[in-house]
Short mmCIF file of C-alpha atoms and ligand atoms in Angstrom, two decimals:
data_model
loop_
_atom_site.label_atom_id
_atom_site.label_comp_id
_atom_site.label_asym_id
_atom_site.label_seq_id
_atom_site.Cartn_x
_atom_site.Cartn_y
_atom_site.Cartn_z
CA MET H 1 0.00 0.00 0.00
CA ILE H 2 1.31 3.40 -0.97
CA GLN H 3 0.75 6.25 1.47
CA VAL H 4 0.13 9.32 -0.65
CA LYS H 5 0.99 12.51 1.21
CA ASN H 6 0.49 16.19 0.64
CA LEU H 7 3.57 18.29 -0.03
CA VAL H 8 3.38 21.70 1.62
CA GLY H 9 6.36 23.97 2.25
CA GLY H 10 8.76 21.10 1.50
CA GLN H 11 7.17 18.80 4.12
CA PHE H 12 5.12 15.69 3.47
CA PHE H 13 2.08 15.12 5.62
CA SER H 14 -1.24 13.35 5.60
CA THR H 15 -4.57 14.29 7.12
CA GLU H 16 -6.56 12.59 9.85
CA GLU H 17 -9.10 11.42 7.34
CA VAL H 18 -7.88 9.48 4.31
CA PHE H 19 -9.61 7.64 1.48
CA ASP H 20 -8.73 4.68 -0.71
CA ASP H 21 -7.23 4.84 -4.17
CA ILE H 22 -8.54 1.85 -6.11
CA SER H 23 -6.93 0.37 -9.20
CA PRO H 24 -9.44 -0.10 -12.02
CA ILE H 25 -7.46 -3.13 -13.20
CA ASN H 26 -8.81 -5.41 -10.46
CA ASN H 27 -10.52 -3.17 -7.88
CA THR H 28 -7.74 -3.55 -5.30
CA VAL H 29 -6.90 -0.74 -2.91
CA ILE H 30 -3.46 0.54 -3.89
CA ALA H 31 -3.01 3.66 -1.81
CA SER H 32 -4.41 5.80 0.94
CA VAL H 33 -4.92 9.45 0.06
CA PRO H 34 -5.24 12.50 2.33
CA ARG H 35 -8.70 14.03 2.39
CA THR H 36 -7.54 17.63 2.64
CA LYS H 37 -10.18 20.23 3.38
CA SER H 38 -8.15 23.39 3.88
CA VAL H 39 -5.72 25.03 1.51
CA GLN H 40 -4.52 27.67 3.96
CA SER H 41 -1.21 26.06 4.96
CA ALA H 42 -0.30 25.59 1.29
CA VAL H 43 -1.14 29.23 0.56
CA SER H 44 1.01 30.39 3.48
CA ALA H 45 3.95 28.24 2.35
CA ALA H 46 3.56 29.44 -1.22
CA GLU H 47 3.47 33.09 -0.14
CA ILE H 48 6.82 32.72 1.60
CA ALA H 49 8.36 30.83 -1.32
CA PHE H 50 7.18 33.45 -3.81
CA GLU H 51 9.52 36.08 -2.34
CA GLU H 52 12.65 34.30 -3.55
CA TRP H 53 11.35 32.27 -6.47
CA SER H 54 9.90 35.27 -8.27
CA LYS H 55 13.27 37.06 -7.99
CA LEU H 56 15.25 34.35 -9.75
CA SER H 57 16.22 35.07 -13.32
CA ILE H 58 14.37 33.19 -16.01
CA GLU H 59 17.61 31.32 -16.81
CA GLU H 60 17.82 30.11 -13.21
CA ARG H 61 14.26 28.88 -13.33
CA CYS H 62 14.95 27.16 -16.67
CA ASP H 63 17.77 25.31 -14.93
CA TRP H 64 15.32 24.17 -12.25
CA LEU H 65 12.91 22.90 -14.88
CA ASP H 66 15.73 20.91 -16.44
CA LYS H 67 16.61 19.46 -13.04
CA ILE H 68 13.01 18.36 -12.54
CA ALA H 69 13.03 16.84 -16.04
CA ASP H 70 16.25 14.96 -15.15
CA GLY H 71 14.67 13.69 -11.93
CA LEU H 72 11.58 12.47 -13.78
CA GLU H 73 13.64 10.95 -16.57
CA ALA H 74 15.66 8.92 -14.09
CA ARG H 75 12.38 7.42 -12.80
CA ILE H 76 10.59 7.10 -16.14
CA GLU H 77 9.79 3.40 -15.74
CA GLU H 78 8.48 3.95 -12.23
CA ILE H 79 6.21 6.74 -13.45
CA ALA H 80 4.84 4.42 -16.14
CA LYS H 81 4.22 1.63 -13.64
CA LEU H 82 2.41 3.92 -11.22
CA GLU H 83 0.33 5.49 -13.97
CA ALA H 84 -0.61 2.07 -15.38
CA LEU H 85 -1.61 0.86 -11.91
CA ASP H 86 -3.62 3.97 -11.11
CA THR H 87 -5.44 4.40 -14.44
CA GLY H 88 -5.40 0.86 -15.86
CA LYS H 89 -3.84 1.94 -19.14
CA PRO H 90 -1.45 -0.48 -20.87
CA ILE H 91 2.13 -0.03 -19.70
CA ASP H 92 3.44 0.95 -23.14
CA VAL H 93 0.85 3.75 -23.33
CA ALA H 94 1.84 4.87 -19.83
CA LEU H 95 5.50 4.88 -20.84
CA ASN H 96 5.29 6.32 -24.34
CA VAL H 97 2.47 8.79 -23.83
CA ASP H 98 2.35 9.73 -20.13
CA SER H 99 5.89 9.35 -18.80
CA LYS H 100 7.72 10.73 -21.79
CA ARG H 101 5.46 13.72 -22.14
CA SER H 102 5.76 14.53 -18.43
CA VAL H 103 9.55 14.76 -18.80
CA ASN H 104 9.18 16.65 -22.03
CA ASN H 105 6.84 19.25 -20.56
CA PHE H 106 9.64 20.43 -18.24
CA ARG H 107 12.31 20.04 -20.92
CA PHE H 108 10.28 21.93 -23.48
CA PHE H 109 9.45 24.90 -21.24
CA ALA H 110 13.08 25.11 -20.06
CA GLY H 111 14.19 25.50 -23.67
CA PHE H 112 11.30 27.78 -24.50
CA GLY H 113 12.15 30.03 -21.55
CA ARG H 114 15.77 30.37 -22.68
CA ASP H 115 14.62 31.41 -26.15
CA LEU H 116 12.06 33.98 -25.01
CA LYS H 117 12.57 37.20 -26.91
CA ASN H 118 12.20 40.73 -25.62
CA GLU H 119 8.89 42.17 -26.73
CA THR H 120 9.42 45.78 -27.82
CA PHE H 121 7.29 48.15 -29.86
CA GLU H 122 9.01 51.23 -31.27
CA MET H 123 7.15 54.49 -31.90
CA ASP H 124 8.54 57.58 -33.65
CA ASP H 125 9.25 59.21 -30.33
CA ALA H 126 9.11 56.42 -27.76
CA THR H 127 9.87 52.79 -27.04
CA ASN H 128 7.50 50.31 -25.45
CA TYR H 129 8.75 47.18 -23.82
CA VAL H 130 6.91 44.39 -22.07
CA VAL H 131 7.88 43.08 -18.66
CA ARG H 132 6.36 39.71 -17.87
CA LYS H 133 5.72 39.50 -14.14
CA PRO H 134 4.54 36.37 -12.35
CA VAL H 135 0.86 36.22 -11.51
CA GLY H 136 1.60 34.98 -7.96
CA ILE H 137 0.18 31.81 -6.42
CA VAL H 138 -1.52 29.71 -9.06
CA GLY H 139 -3.92 26.79 -8.56
CA LEU H 140 -3.56 23.89 -10.98
CA ILE H 141 -6.32 21.28 -11.06
CA SER H 142 -6.06 18.21 -13.23
CA PRO H 143 -8.09 15.12 -14.16
CA TRP H 144 -7.46 11.38 -14.07
CA ASN H 145 -7.08 10.46 -17.72
CA LEU H 146 -3.48 11.65 -18.23
CA PRO H 147 -2.54 12.39 -14.64
CA LEU H 148 1.09 13.51 -14.62
CA TYR H 149 1.08 14.52 -18.29
CA LEU H 150 -1.63 17.15 -17.76
CA LEU H 151 -0.45 18.32 -14.35
CA THR H 152 3.13 18.93 -15.55
CA TRP H 153 1.77 20.71 -18.65
CA LYS H 154 0.59 23.35 -16.20
CA ILE H 155 3.31 23.20 -13.54
CA ALA H 156 6.25 23.71 -15.94
CA PRO H 157 5.16 27.04 -17.51
CA ALA H 158 3.78 28.25 -14.18
CA LEU H 159 7.14 27.78 -12.46
CA LEU H 160 9.03 29.12 -15.47
CA MET H 161 7.28 32.47 -15.23
CA GLY H 162 8.05 32.84 -11.52
CA ASN H 163 4.77 31.69 -10.03
CA VAL H 164 4.46 29.37 -7.07
CA VAL H 165 2.09 26.47 -7.39
CA ILE H 166 -0.66 24.72 -5.49
CA ALA H 167 -1.43 21.61 -7.51
CA LYS H 168 -4.34 19.25 -7.01
CA PRO H 169 -4.25 15.93 -8.86
CA SER H 170 -7.45 14.00 -9.41
CA GLU H 171 -8.54 12.06 -6.33
CA LEU H 172 -8.74 8.99 -8.59
CA THR H 173 -5.07 9.14 -9.68
CA PRO H 174 -2.78 10.75 -7.10
CA LEU H 175 0.26 8.44 -7.37
CA THR H 176 2.46 10.16 -9.92
CA ALA H 177 1.94 13.65 -8.51
CA HIS H 178 3.15 12.24 -5.20
CA LEU H 179 6.27 10.90 -6.93
CA LEU H 180 6.83 14.27 -8.60
CA GLY H 181 6.70 15.88 -5.15
CA LYS H 182 9.31 13.44 -3.85
CA ILE H 183 11.57 14.16 -6.82
CA CYS H 184 11.29 17.92 -6.29
CA VAL H 185 12.28 17.52 -2.64
CA GLU H 186 15.19 15.23 -3.60
CA ILE H 187 16.61 17.73 -6.07
CA GLY H 188 16.26 20.54 -3.56
CA LEU H 189 13.60 22.66 -5.25
CA PRO H 190 13.06 25.48 -2.75
CA ASN H 191 10.36 24.70 -0.17
CA GLY H 192 6.90 25.95 -1.00
CA VAL H 193 7.52 26.55 -4.69
CA LEU H 194 5.51 23.45 -5.59
CA ASN H 195 2.80 22.40 -3.15
CA ILE H 196 0.62 19.39 -3.82
CA VAL H 197 -2.66 18.88 -2.00
CA ASN H 198 -4.88 15.84 -2.34
CA GLY H 199 -8.56 15.37 -1.81
CA TYR H 200 -11.98 15.55 -3.37
CA GLY H 201 -12.81 18.16 -6.01
CA PRO H 202 -15.83 19.72 -4.28
CA GLU H 203 -13.79 19.99 -1.07
CA ILE H 204 -10.15 20.94 -1.62
CA GLY H 205 -10.56 21.74 -5.34
CA GLN H 206 -13.31 24.20 -4.54
CA LYS H 207 -11.18 25.73 -1.73
CA ILE H 208 -8.36 26.36 -4.20
CA VAL H 209 -10.69 28.08 -6.64
CA GLU H 210 -12.22 30.18 -3.83
CA HIS H 211 -9.05 31.30 -2.06
CA PRO H 212 -8.53 35.03 -2.67
CA LYS H 213 -4.73 34.78 -2.59
CA ILE H 214 -4.66 32.25 -5.44
CA LYS H 215 -4.59 34.51 -8.47
CA ALA H 216 -4.97 32.14 -11.40
CA ILE H 217 -6.67 28.81 -11.94
CA SER H 218 -5.78 26.41 -14.71
CA PHE H 219 -8.33 23.62 -14.77
CA THR H 220 -8.65 20.54 -16.96
CA GLY H 221 -11.70 18.38 -16.41
CA GLY H 222 -15.35 17.95 -17.23
CA THR H 223 -17.51 20.74 -18.66
CA ALA H 224 -19.98 20.68 -15.73
CA THR H 225 -17.14 21.09 -13.22
CA GLY H 226 -15.59 23.77 -15.44
CA LYS H 227 -18.83 25.77 -15.20
CA GLN H 228 -18.69 25.58 -11.42
CA VAL H 229 -15.02 26.62 -11.41
CA ALA H 230 -15.78 29.59 -13.69
CA ALA H 231 -18.76 30.68 -11.56
CA THR H 232 -16.57 30.69 -8.45
CA ALA H 233 -13.46 32.29 -9.94
CA ALA H 234 -14.99 34.98 -12.17
CA PRO H 235 -16.25 37.34 -9.40
CA LEU H 236 -12.79 37.13 -7.82
CA PHE H 237 -11.24 38.33 -11.12
CA LYS H 238 -8.85 35.40 -11.29
CA LYS H 239 -7.09 34.50 -14.47
CA LEU H 240 -8.82 31.39 -15.71
CA SER H 241 -7.92 28.72 -18.20
CA LEU H 242 -10.45 25.95 -18.75
CA GLU H 243 -9.68 22.88 -20.80
CA LEU H 244 -12.92 20.91 -20.83
CA GLY H 245 -14.61 18.09 -22.66
CA GLY H 246 -14.89 17.23 -26.32
CA LYS H 247 -16.98 15.25 -28.79
CA ASN H 248 -14.60 15.35 -31.67
CA ALA H 249 -15.28 14.24 -35.21
CA SER H 250 -12.93 12.13 -37.31
CA ILE H 251 -13.93 12.93 -40.89
CA VAL H 252 -13.03 10.51 -43.66
CA LEU H 253 -13.52 12.26 -47.03
CA ASP H 254 -14.10 10.40 -50.29
CA ASP H 255 -10.44 10.88 -51.34
CA ALA H 256 -8.99 9.53 -48.06
CA ASP H 257 -6.14 7.05 -48.09
CA LEU H 258 -7.61 4.21 -46.05
CA GLU H 259 -4.14 2.79 -45.39
CA ILE H 260 -3.55 5.68 -43.00
CA ALA H 261 -7.13 6.69 -42.22
CA VAL H 262 -8.20 3.36 -40.73
CA PRO H 263 -5.38 2.99 -38.16
CA GLY H 264 -5.42 6.73 -37.48
CA VAL H 265 -9.15 6.92 -36.83
CA LEU H 266 -8.98 3.73 -34.76
CA ARG H 267 -6.23 5.13 -32.55
CA ALA H 268 -8.22 8.37 -32.15
CA SER H 269 -11.22 6.26 -31.12
CA PHE H 270 -9.70 4.03 -28.47
CA LEU H 271 -6.31 5.25 -27.23
CA ASN H 272 -6.46 5.39 -23.42
CA SER H 273 -9.84 3.62 -23.64
CA GLY H 274 -11.27 6.68 -25.36
CA GLN H 275 -10.58 8.75 -22.26
CA ILE H 276 -8.71 11.63 -23.86
CA CYS H 277 -10.51 14.89 -24.45
CA LEU H 278 -9.06 14.85 -28.00
CA CYS H 279 -10.39 11.39 -28.90
CA GLY H 280 -12.49 11.16 -32.04
CA SER H 281 -15.69 9.62 -30.76
CA ARG H 282 -17.82 10.54 -33.80
CA ILE H 283 -16.63 9.02 -37.02
CA LEU H 284 -18.03 10.55 -40.20
CA VAL H 285 -17.31 8.57 -43.37
CA HIS H 286 -18.18 9.42 -46.98
CA SER H 287 -20.86 7.04 -48.23
CA SER H 288 -18.68 5.81 -51.12
CA LEU H 289 -16.08 4.49 -48.63
CA TYR H 290 -18.39 3.56 -45.79
CA GLU H 291 -18.48 -0.23 -46.26
CA SER H 292 -14.78 -0.65 -47.02
CA PHE H 293 -13.79 1.67 -44.16
CA LEU H 294 -16.04 -0.11 -41.69
CA SER H 295 -14.87 -3.63 -42.50
CA ARG H 296 -11.19 -2.66 -42.21
CA TYR H 297 -11.83 -0.63 -39.05
CA LEU H 298 -13.59 -3.54 -37.33
CA GLU H 299 -10.90 -5.96 -38.43
CA GLU H 300 -8.15 -3.77 -36.95
CA LEU H 301 -10.19 -3.16 -33.81
CA GLU H 302 -9.99 -6.90 -33.02
CA ARG H 303 -6.25 -6.42 -32.44
CA PHE H 304 -6.35 -3.09 -30.57
CA GLU H 305 -5.26 -3.34 -26.93
CA ILE H 306 -7.18 -1.29 -24.40
CA GLY H 307 -7.23 -1.23 -20.62
CA PRO H 308 -10.20 -0.80 -18.30
CA VAL H 309 -11.84 2.57 -17.82
CA ILE H 310 -11.01 4.67 -14.78
CA SER H 311 -13.58 3.37 -12.28
CA ASN H 312 -16.69 1.24 -11.87
CA GLN H 313 -18.71 4.42 -11.51
CA HIS H 314 -17.40 5.75 -14.81
CA ARG H 315 -18.14 2.39 -16.45
CA GLU H 316 -21.74 2.73 -15.27
CA LYS H 317 -21.95 6.09 -17.01
CA ILE H 318 -20.57 4.57 -20.22
CA LEU H 319 -22.98 1.63 -20.03
CA SER H 320 -25.89 4.02 -19.57
CA TYR H 321 -24.88 5.69 -22.86
CA ILE H 322 -24.83 2.31 -24.61
CA GLU H 323 -28.38 1.74 -23.35
CA LEU H 324 -29.33 5.23 -24.49
CA ALA H 325 -27.91 4.48 -27.94
CA LYS H 326 -30.15 1.41 -28.20
CA SER H 327 -33.19 3.41 -27.17
CA GLU H 328 -32.28 6.04 -29.79
CA GLY H 329 -32.33 3.36 -32.50
CA GLY H 330 -28.60 2.62 -32.66
CA SER H 331 -27.13 -0.74 -33.66
CA ILE H 332 -24.26 -2.03 -31.56
CA ILE H 333 -22.07 -3.64 -34.22
CA PHE H 334 -19.08 -4.30 -31.97
CA GLY H 335 -18.73 -4.76 -28.20
CA GLY H 336 -21.29 -3.13 -25.95
CA ASN H 337 -20.74 -5.34 -22.91
CA VAL H 338 -18.89 -5.46 -19.66
CA ILE H 339 -15.83 -7.74 -19.70
CA GLU H 340 -16.42 -10.18 -16.88
CA LYS H 341 -13.35 -9.83 -14.71
CA ALA H 342 -12.51 -7.85 -11.60
CA GLY H 343 -11.97 -4.20 -12.46
CA ALA H 344 -13.67 -1.59 -14.61
CA TRP H 345 -13.39 -3.44 -17.92
CA ILE H 346 -15.69 -2.83 -20.85
CA GLU H 347 -15.49 -3.84 -24.49
CA PRO H 348 -14.63 -1.25 -27.10
CA THR H 349 -17.98 -0.41 -28.63
CA VAL H 350 -19.00 0.71 -32.11
CA ILE H 351 -22.49 2.03 -32.79
CA THR H 352 -24.13 2.76 -36.15
CA ASP H 353 -27.60 3.80 -37.41
CA LEU H 354 -27.87 6.81 -35.12
CA SER H 355 -28.73 10.34 -36.14
CA HIS H 356 -25.70 12.62 -35.81
CA LYS H 357 -27.97 14.81 -33.68
CA SER H 358 -28.85 12.03 -31.21
CA ARG H 359 -27.74 12.44 -27.62
CA THR H 360 -25.33 9.53 -27.94
CA ALA H 361 -23.65 11.24 -30.88
CA THR H 362 -23.46 14.70 -29.34
CA GLU H 363 -22.81 14.23 -25.59
CA GLU H 364 -19.40 13.40 -24.18
CA ILE H 365 -19.18 9.73 -23.13
CA PHE H 366 -15.42 9.72 -22.47
CA GLY H 367 -14.99 6.00 -22.90
CA PRO H 368 -14.30 3.37 -25.56
CA VAL H 369 -17.51 4.09 -27.46
CA VAL H 370 -17.78 5.55 -30.96
CA THR H 371 -20.66 6.29 -33.27
CA ILE H 372 -20.21 6.03 -37.03
CA HIS H 373 -22.23 8.06 -39.52
CA SER H 374 -22.11 8.41 -43.28
CA PHE H 375 -22.34 11.58 -45.38
CA ASP H 376 -22.57 12.43 -49.08
CA SER H 377 -20.71 15.74 -49.45
CA ASP H 378 -18.06 17.87 -47.73
CA GLU H 379 -20.77 20.38 -46.81
CA GLU H 380 -22.77 17.71 -45.07
CA ALA H 381 -19.69 16.44 -43.20
CA ILE H 382 -18.90 19.95 -41.96
CA GLU H 383 -22.48 20.48 -40.81
CA MET H 384 -22.44 17.16 -38.96
CA ALA H 385 -19.04 17.83 -37.36
CA ASN H 386 -20.22 21.21 -36.08
CA SER H 387 -23.50 19.96 -34.66
CA THR H 388 -22.40 19.62 -31.03
CA GLU H 389 -21.96 22.06 -28.20
CA TYR H 390 -18.31 21.04 -27.96
CA GLY H 391 -15.46 22.46 -30.03
CA LEU H 392 -12.18 20.99 -28.90
CA ALA H 393 -10.52 19.02 -31.68
CA GLY H 394 -11.07 16.91 -34.78
CA SER H 395 -9.33 15.19 -37.65
CA VAL H 396 -9.83 15.17 -41.41
CA TRP H 397 -8.59 12.33 -43.60
CA SER H 398 -8.18 13.34 -47.24
CA ARG H 399 -5.58 13.38 -50.01
CA GLU H 400 -6.56 16.79 -51.41
CA ARG H 401 -9.14 18.73 -49.41
CA GLY H 402 -8.01 18.28 -45.79
CA ARG H 403 -7.06 21.89 -45.14
CA THR H 404 -10.20 23.35 -46.72
CA VAL H 405 -12.47 21.20 -44.59
CA ALA H 406 -10.29 21.51 -41.44
CA GLU H 407 -10.56 25.31 -41.50
CA ARG H 408 -14.36 25.09 -41.38
CA ILE H 409 -14.54 22.85 -38.31
CA GLU H 410 -15.58 24.78 -35.19
CA SER H 411 -12.80 23.49 -32.95
CA GLY H 412 -9.61 24.72 -31.37
CA MET H 413 -7.46 22.07 -33.05
CA VAL H 414 -7.85 20.03 -36.20
CA TRP H 415 -5.41 17.43 -37.54
CA VAL H 416 -5.18 16.48 -41.20
CA ASN H 417 -4.15 12.87 -41.96
CA THR H 418 -2.90 12.41 -38.41
CA TRP H 419 -4.15 12.64 -34.84
CA LEU H 420 -2.53 13.66 -31.54
CA HIS H 421 0.59 14.79 -33.35
CA ARG H 422 1.71 17.48 -30.92
CA ASP H 423 4.13 20.37 -31.18
CA LEU H 424 4.21 21.97 -27.73
CA ARG H 425 4.59 25.48 -29.20
CA VAL H 426 1.11 25.52 -30.74
CA PRO H 427 -2.11 26.79 -29.12
CA PHE H 428 -4.02 24.07 -27.29
CA GLY H 429 -7.60 24.58 -26.18
CA GLY H 430 -11.19 24.61 -27.26
CA ILE H 431 -14.12 26.79 -28.20
CA LYS H 432 -17.83 26.54 -27.34
CA ASP H 433 -18.37 24.28 -24.30
CA SER H 434 -14.85 22.86 -24.59
CA GLY H 435 -13.33 25.69 -22.66
CA VAL H 436 -11.85 29.13 -22.46
CA GLY H 437 -8.29 30.13 -23.27
CA ARG H 438 -5.31 28.42 -24.80
CA GLU H 439 -2.19 26.84 -23.35
CA GLY H 440 1.05 25.75 -25.02
CA GLY H 441 4.13 27.78 -26.03
CA MET H 442 3.54 31.54 -25.90
CA TRP H 443 -0.07 30.98 -24.86
CA SER H 444 1.12 29.36 -21.61
CA ILE H 445 3.64 32.16 -21.12
CA GLY H 446 0.80 34.65 -21.54
CA PHE H 447 -1.49 32.87 -19.11
CA PHE H 448 1.11 32.40 -16.41
CA SER H 449 2.39 35.99 -16.49
CA GLU H 450 1.09 39.52 -16.21
CA ALA H 451 2.31 41.45 -19.23
CA VAL H 452 3.20 44.98 -18.14
CA ASN H 453 3.99 47.59 -20.77
CA ILE H 454 6.59 50.27 -20.05
CA CYS H 455 6.48 53.18 -22.49
CA VAL H 456 9.62 55.34 -22.46
CA MET H 457 9.53 58.73 -24.15
CA GLU H 458 12.74 59.55 -25.94
CA ASP H 459 14.59 62.80 -25.21
O1 TXE M 1 -14.12 15.12 -13.75
P1 TXE M 1 -14.05 16.43 -12.90
P2 TXE M 1 -14.87 13.75 -13.45
C1 TXE M 1 -15.19 14.65 -18.48
C2 TXE M 1 -15.69 13.28 -18.84
C3 TXE M 1 -16.07 12.71 -17.54
C4 TXE M 1 -16.64 13.92 -16.86
C5 TXE M 1 -16.63 13.87 -15.37
O2 TXE M 1 -16.83 13.40 -19.65
O3 TXE M 1 -17.01 11.69 -17.65
O4 TXE M 1 -15.80 14.97 -17.27
O5 TXE M 1 -15.38 13.42 -14.91
C6 TXE M 1 -11.60 18.46 -9.64
N1 TXE M 1 -13.69 22.74 -7.83
N2 TXE M 1 -13.75 14.74 -18.33
O6 TXE M 1 -16.05 13.94 -12.57
O7 TXE M 1 -14.99 16.40 -11.76
C7 TXE M 1 -11.46 16.98 -9.47
O8 TXE M 1 -11.09 16.67 -8.15
C8 TXE M 1 -12.44 22.50 -8.21
C9 TXE M 1 -13.06 15.36 -19.40
O9 TXE M 1 -13.87 12.78 -13.03
O10 TXE M 1 -14.14 17.55 -13.85
C10 TXE M 1 -10.37 16.67 -10.48
O11 TXE M 1 -9.09 17.00 -9.94
N3 TXE M 1 -12.03 21.31 -8.67
C11 TXE M 1 -11.67 15.61 -19.09
C12 TXE M 1 -10.70 17.62 -11.63
O12 TXE M 1 -11.52 18.63 -11.04
C13 TXE M 1 -12.95 20.33 -8.76
C14 TXE M 1 -10.95 14.85 -18.11
C15 TXE M 1 -11.45 17.00 -12.78
O13 TXE M 1 -12.57 16.32 -12.29
C16 TXE M 1 -14.28 20.52 -8.38
C17 TXE M 1 -11.77 14.31 -17.07
C18 TXE M 1 -14.65 21.80 -7.90
N4 TXE M 1 -15.90 22.09 -7.52
C19 TXE M 1 -13.13 14.24 -17.24
N5 TXE M 1 -14.94 19.38 -8.60
C20 TXE M 1 -10.79 16.29 -20.09
N6 TXE M 1 -11.14 17.47 -20.57
O14 TXE M 1 -9.74 15.77 -20.44
C21 TXE M 1 -14.08 18.49 -9.09
N7 TXE M 1 -12.85 19.05 -9.17
#
């Protein structure tokens, strides 16, 4: 049994009340987790740490980010094992997606920080220059699907810009954040610069969002929770970044190369058991390719390895959507059932014969469930893709017209002939109910700093 602890001011401690962390692989209890209800001690520790941390040069902070990356890299296998245990994902996904990206988030922002250019704007008679000041104490709240990957995506740029952090991992997946805390203590990161508090969202998460001394909130999670976070933070005038849900379309046009489209769309459907906000859970296929696409897709799906979903409770939600699909007239042409073994296992599920406007095809399920629809023209595909309240991502598969169609999808990110191909400099985020703001590269720098303009009149 692992004892997860909070990290506050460089000290590890637990709380009187703890709760169990359960592995979705076989329902065993793997850790005890503090049920923290107050954020005050973390705020006090962060306030003290801010004095020194915010005065370091950006180069010094880049060096710290590299040291954290080194510490994570040295434990890359351990991170993968913990992540696989906590989330149920296959170990190679945990290693190649989660662990590597967690290291790379620190590495990338260290390099990005060293390359930051002065921002100056000359006038005929004056010079403007921008000073990027830290925001202060920032609250970083992350979900369970890519635990350390998403938390470090926020921590690295926050620290780079001189902020001090109060991070809250998901209560369902606290193990790797705990390891990150241990690594930061081992390498001697100054006390209080990174504080990690564990507990339930409506308790400690809410306290973080409410605390007046926490000046910015970066949140990744569900749209309903995002609404609650926004309602709490907005009257306090906090900076707010919300990365929320998605119901992304994978669009296979009539000139698609099925050699790449089939494996690409399949990976977008089921990587991480479909529990990535970028997953393509609505597959739109041109009618001329529909039959050939479907038979190859189902054939390749037979060989696709997926783990369980995050919890029994989440599996219940997914199963309720499969029932809904049936009541909406859908045909379950693959899967649809629980896999009978201990843990939150469920078959990858493919549903056809549904309207693209049905609830199943427009609401976020966040599991290994896709709906497939056919269309007859690019116009129709675009209309179908845009017919949800979400607007996070999407992919277009086409030899010739990918860009034209991609530009008309109402989403923050669209891939053409690929999926989840990430350059960390580009803007990441959604429109509509998928969130507010962008992170990545300069967008993260902007969020985690206050840009102050100094205008100097020339003599
Ligand atoms: O996420 P929550 P849940 C979607 C997906 C899923 C649904 C619900 O559809 O089925 O959201 O998942 C913390 N103040 N996504 O309930 O609640 C919580 O402790 C502050 C999409 O597991 O959004 C956790 O750390 N924080 C998604 C984090 O918010 C609060 C990833 C996310 O949990 C809080 C996960 C509060 N009042 C789920 N309440 C994506 N976009 O990738 C909860 N939290």
